[in-house]
Coordinates of N, CA and C in Angstrom, one line a residue:
M1 N 73.2 33.8 158.7 CA 73.7 32.8 159.6 C 72.5 32.0 160.1
I2 N 72.8 30.8 160.5 CA 71.7 29.8 161.0 C 71.3 30.2 162.4
E3 N 70.0 30.3 162.6 CA 69.5 30.6 163.9 C 69.5 29.3 164.7
V4 N 70.5 29.0 165.3 CA 70.8 27.6 165.9 C 69.7 27.3 167.0
D5 N 69.4 28.2 167.8 CA 68.3 28.0 168.9 C 67.0 27.6 168.2
E6 N 66.6 28.3 167.1 CA 65.4 28.1 166.4 C 65.5 26.7 165.7
L7 N 66.5 26.4 165.1 CA 66.7 25.1 164.4 C 66.7 24.0 165.5
T8 N 67.3 24.1 166.6 CA 67.3 23.1 167.7 C 65.8 22.9 168.2
A9 N 65.1 24.0 168.4 CA 63.7 23.8 168.8 C 62.9 23.1 167.8
M10 N 63.2 23.5 166.5 CA 62.4 22.8 165.5 C 62.7 21.3 165.4
C11 N 63.9 20.9 165.8 CA 64.3 19.5 165.8 C 63.9 18.8 167.2
G12 N 63.1 19.4 168.0 CA 62.7 18.9 169.3 C 63.8 18.7 170.3
D13 N 64.8 19.8 170.2 CA 65.9 19.8 171.1 C 66.8 18.6 170.9
D14 N 66.8 17.9 169.8 CA 67.6 16.8 169.6 C 68.8 17.2 168.8
S15 N 69.9 17.3 169.6 CA 71.2 17.8 169.0 C 71.7 16.9 167.9
D16 N 71.5 15.5 168.0 CA 71.9 14.6 167.0 C 71.2 15.0 165.7
M17 N 69.9 15.3 165.7 CA 69.1 15.6 164.5 C 69.6 16.8 163.9
V18 N 70.0 17.9 164.7 CA 70.6 19.1 164.2 C 71.9 18.8 163.5
K19 N 72.7 18.0 164.1 CA 74.1 17.7 163.5 C 73.9 16.9 162.2
M20 N 72.9 16.1 162.1 CA 72.6 15.3 160.9 C 72.1 16.2 159.8
L21 N 71.3 17.2 160.1 CA 70.8 18.1 159.1 C 72.0 18.9 158.6
L22 N 72.8 19.4 159.4 CA 74.0 20.3 159.1 C 75.0 19.5 158.2
T23 N 75.1 18.2 158.6 CA 76.1 17.3 157.8 C 75.5 17.1 156.4
I24 N 74.2 16.9 156.3 CA 73.5 16.7 155.1 C 73.8 18.0 154.2
Y25 N 73.5 19.1 154.8 CA 73.7 20.4 154.1 C 75.1 20.5 153.6
L26 N 76.1 20.3 154.4 CA 77.4 20.3 153.9 C 77.7 19.4 152.7
E27 N 77.3 18.2 152.8 CA 77.5 17.2 151.8 C 76.8 17.6 150.5
E28 N 75.7 18.1 150.6 CA 74.8 18.4 149.4 C 75.0 19.8 148.8
Y29 N 75.3 20.8 149.7 CA 75.3 22.2 149.3 C 76.6 22.9 149.7
G30 N 77.6 22.3 150.3 CA 78.8 22.9 150.8 C 79.5 23.7 149.8
E31 N 79.5 23.2 148.5 CA 80.2 23.9 147.4 C 79.2 24.7 146.5
S32 N 78.1 25.0 147.0 CA 77.1 25.7 146.2 C 77.4 27.1 145.8
H33 N 78.4 27.7 146.6 CA 78.8 29.1 146.2 C 79.6 29.0 144.9
N34 N 80.4 28.0 144.7 CA 81.1 27.7 143.5 C 80.2 27.5 142.3
I35 N 79.1 26.7 142.6 CA 78.1 26.4 141.5 C 77.4 27.7 141.1
L36 N 77.0 28.5 142.1 CA 76.4 29.8 141.8 C 77.3 30.6 140.9
K37 N 78.6 30.8 141.3 CA 79.5 31.6 140.5 C 79.6 31.2 139.1
T38 N 79.8 29.8 139.0 CA 79.9 29.2 137.6 C 78.8 29.5 136.8
R39 N 77.6 29.2 137.3 CA 76.4 29.3 136.5 C 76.1 30.7 136.2
F40 N 76.5 31.7 137.2 CA 76.3 33.1 136.8 C 77.3 33.6 135.7
S41 N 78.5 33.2 135.8 CA 79.5 33.6 134.8 C 79.3 33.1 133.4
S42 N 78.5 31.9 133.4 CA 78.3 31.3 132.1 C 76.8 31.6 131.6
D43 N 76.2 32.6 132.3 CA 74.8 33.0 131.9 C 73.8 31.9 131.9
D44 N 74.0 31.0 132.8 CA 73.1 29.8 132.9 C 71.9 30.1 133.8
V45 N 70.9 30.8 133.2 CA 69.8 31.3 134.0 C 69.0 30.0 134.6
D46 N 68.8 29.0 133.8 CA 68.0 27.9 134.2 C 68.8 27.2 135.4
G47 N 70.1 27.1 135.3 CA 71.0 26.5 136.3 C 70.9 27.3 137.6
L48 N 70.9 28.6 137.5 CA 70.7 29.5 138.6 C 69.4 29.3 139.3
F49 N 68.4 29.2 138.5 CA 67.1 29.0 139.1 C 67.1 27.6 139.9
Q50 N 67.6 26.6 139.3 CA 67.6 25.3 140.0 C 68.3 25.3 141.3
I51 N 69.6 25.8 141.3 CA 70.3 25.8 142.6 C 69.8 26.8 143.6
S52 N 69.3 28.0 143.2 CA 68.8 29.0 144.1 C 67.5 28.4 144.7
H53 N 66.7 27.8 143.9 CA 65.4 27.2 144.4 C 65.7 26.1 145.5
E54 N 66.7 25.3 145.2 CA 67.1 24.3 146.2 C 67.6 24.9 147.4
L55 N 68.5 25.9 147.3 CA 69.1 26.6 148.5 C 68.0 27.3 149.3
K56 N 67.1 27.9 148.6 CA 66.0 28.6 149.3 C 65.3 27.6 150.3
G57 N 64.9 26.5 149.8 CA 64.3 25.5 150.7 C 65.2 25.0 151.8
M58 N 66.5 24.7 151.4 CA 67.4 24.3 152.5 C 67.6 25.3 153.5
F59 N 67.8 26.6 153.1 CA 68.0 27.6 154.1 C 66.8 27.8 155.0
S60 N 65.6 27.7 154.4 CA 64.4 27.7 155.2 C 64.4 26.7 156.3
N61 N 64.8 25.5 155.9 CA 64.8 24.3 156.8 C 65.8 24.6 157.9
L62 N 66.9 25.2 157.5 CA 68.0 25.5 158.5 C 67.8 26.7 159.3
C63 N 66.8 27.4 159.1 CA 66.5 28.7 159.9 C 67.6 29.8 159.6
A64 N 68.0 29.8 158.3 CA 69.0 30.8 157.8 C 68.2 31.9 157.0
K65 N 67.6 32.8 157.6 CA 66.6 33.6 156.9 C 67.2 34.6 155.9
E66 N 68.4 35.2 156.2 CA 69.0 36.1 155.4 C 69.5 35.4 154.0
A67 N 70.1 34.3 154.2 CA 70.5 33.5 153.0 C 69.3 33.0 152.3
M68 N 68.2 32.6 152.9 CA 67.0 32.2 152.2 C 66.5 33.4 151.4
T69 N 66.4 34.6 152.0 CA 66.0 35.8 151.2 C 66.8 36.1 150.0
L70 N 68.1 35.9 150.1 CA 69.0 36.1 149.0 C 68.8 35.1 147.9
A71 N 68.6 33.9 148.3 CA 68.3 32.8 147.3 C 67.1 33.0 146.6
Q72 N 66.1 33.6 147.4 CA 64.8 33.8 146.8 C 64.9 35.0 145.7
V73 N 65.7 35.9 146.0 CA 65.9 37.0 144.9 C 66.6 36.5 143.7
V74 N 67.6 35.6 143.8 CA 68.3 35.0 142.7 C 67.3 34.1 141.9
E75 N 66.5 33.3 142.7 CA 65.5 32.5 142.1 C 64.5 33.3 141.2
S76 N 64.0 34.4 141.8 CA 63.0 35.2 141.2 C 63.5 35.8 139.9
S77 N 64.7 36.3 139.9 CA 65.3 36.8 138.7 C 65.4 35.8 137.6
A78 N 66.0 34.6 138.0 CA 66.2 33.5 137.1 C 64.9 33.0 136.5
Q79 N 63.8 33.0 137.4 CA 62.6 32.4 137.0 C 62.0 33.4 135.9
A80 N 62.3 34.7 136.0 CA 61.8 35.7 135.1 C 62.6 35.6 133.8
G81 N 63.7 34.8 133.7 CA 64.5 34.7 132.6 C 65.7 35.7 132.5
T82 N 66.0 36.3 133.6 CA 67.1 37.3 133.6 C 68.1 36.9 134.6
L83 N 69.3 37.3 134.4 CA 70.4 37.1 135.4 C 70.2 38.1 136.5
P84 N 70.4 37.7 137.8 CA 70.3 38.5 139.0 C 71.5 39.5 138.9
E85 N 71.5 40.5 139.7 CA 72.6 41.3 139.9 C 73.7 40.6 140.4
Q86 N 75.0 40.9 140.0 CA 76.2 40.2 140.4 C 76.3 40.4 141.9
S87 N 76.0 41.6 142.4 CA 76.2 41.9 143.8 C 75.3 41.0 144.7
T88 N 74.1 40.6 144.2 CA 73.2 39.7 144.9 C 73.9 38.3 144.9
V89 N 74.4 37.9 143.8 CA 75.0 36.6 143.7 C 76.2 36.6 144.7
D90 N 77.0 37.6 144.6 CA 78.2 37.6 145.5 C 77.8 37.6 147.0
E91 N 76.8 38.4 147.3 CA 76.3 38.5 148.6 C 75.8 37.0 149.2
L92 N 75.1 36.3 148.3 CA 74.6 35.0 148.6 C 75.8 34.0 148.7
C93 N 76.8 34.2 147.9 CA 78.0 33.3 148.0 C 78.7 33.6 149.3
G94 N 78.8 34.8 149.7 CA 79.4 35.2 151.0 C 78.6 34.5 152.2
K95 N 77.3 34.7 152.1 CA 76.4 34.0 153.2 C 76.6 32.5 153.3
I96 N 76.8 31.9 152.1 CA 76.9 30.5 152.1 C 78.3 30.1 152.8
Q97 N 79.3 30.9 152.5 CA 80.6 30.6 153.1 C 80.5 30.9 154.6
E98 N 79.8 31.9 155.0 CA 79.7 32.2 156.5 C 78.9 30.9 157.1
I99 N 77.8 30.5 156.5 CA 77.1 29.4 157.0 C 78.0 28.1 157.1
N100 N 78.8 27.9 156.1 CA 79.6 26.7 156.1 C 80.6 26.8 157.2
Q101 N 81.2 28.0 157.5 CA 82.1 28.2 158.7 C 81.4 27.9 160.0
Q102 N 80.2 28.5 160.0 CA 79.4 28.3 161.3 C 79.1 26.8 161.5
I103 N 78.7 26.1 160.5 CA 78.4 24.7 160.6 C 79.7 23.9 160.9
A104 N 80.8 24.2 160.4 CA 82.0 23.6 160.7 C 82.4 23.8 162.2
G105 N 82.1 24.9 162.7 CA 82.3 25.1 164.2 C 81.3 24.4 165.1
I106 N 80.2 24.2 164.6 CA 79.2 23.5 165.4 C 79.5 22.0 165.4
L107 N 80.0 21.5 164.3 CA 80.3 20.0 164.1 C 81.6 19.6 164.8
Q108 N 82.3 20.5 165.2 CA 83.7 20.1 165.8 C 83.4 19.3 167.0

């Protein structure tokens, strides 16, 4: 989940900036759980590296530490040329869906 207080502080307590970042995340990465599943099921190690690397950075920016750590695990496996454990991909996909729901609640 996103640490909203930490994100807000990082944005200088500017709620409009927080909402803009969250909106950008949803537009760019809102369907990333589907992308991860597709790339994993097709053994696309390079594609997994790319999306997990992007997600790691985005989750770092959004103060979503658990999701960032999972993205980093997927990224490391893919960078080594191996598929990550399916359970790790599934867990990351679950975190992405939780974050999407959290953001939807914030943006209402």
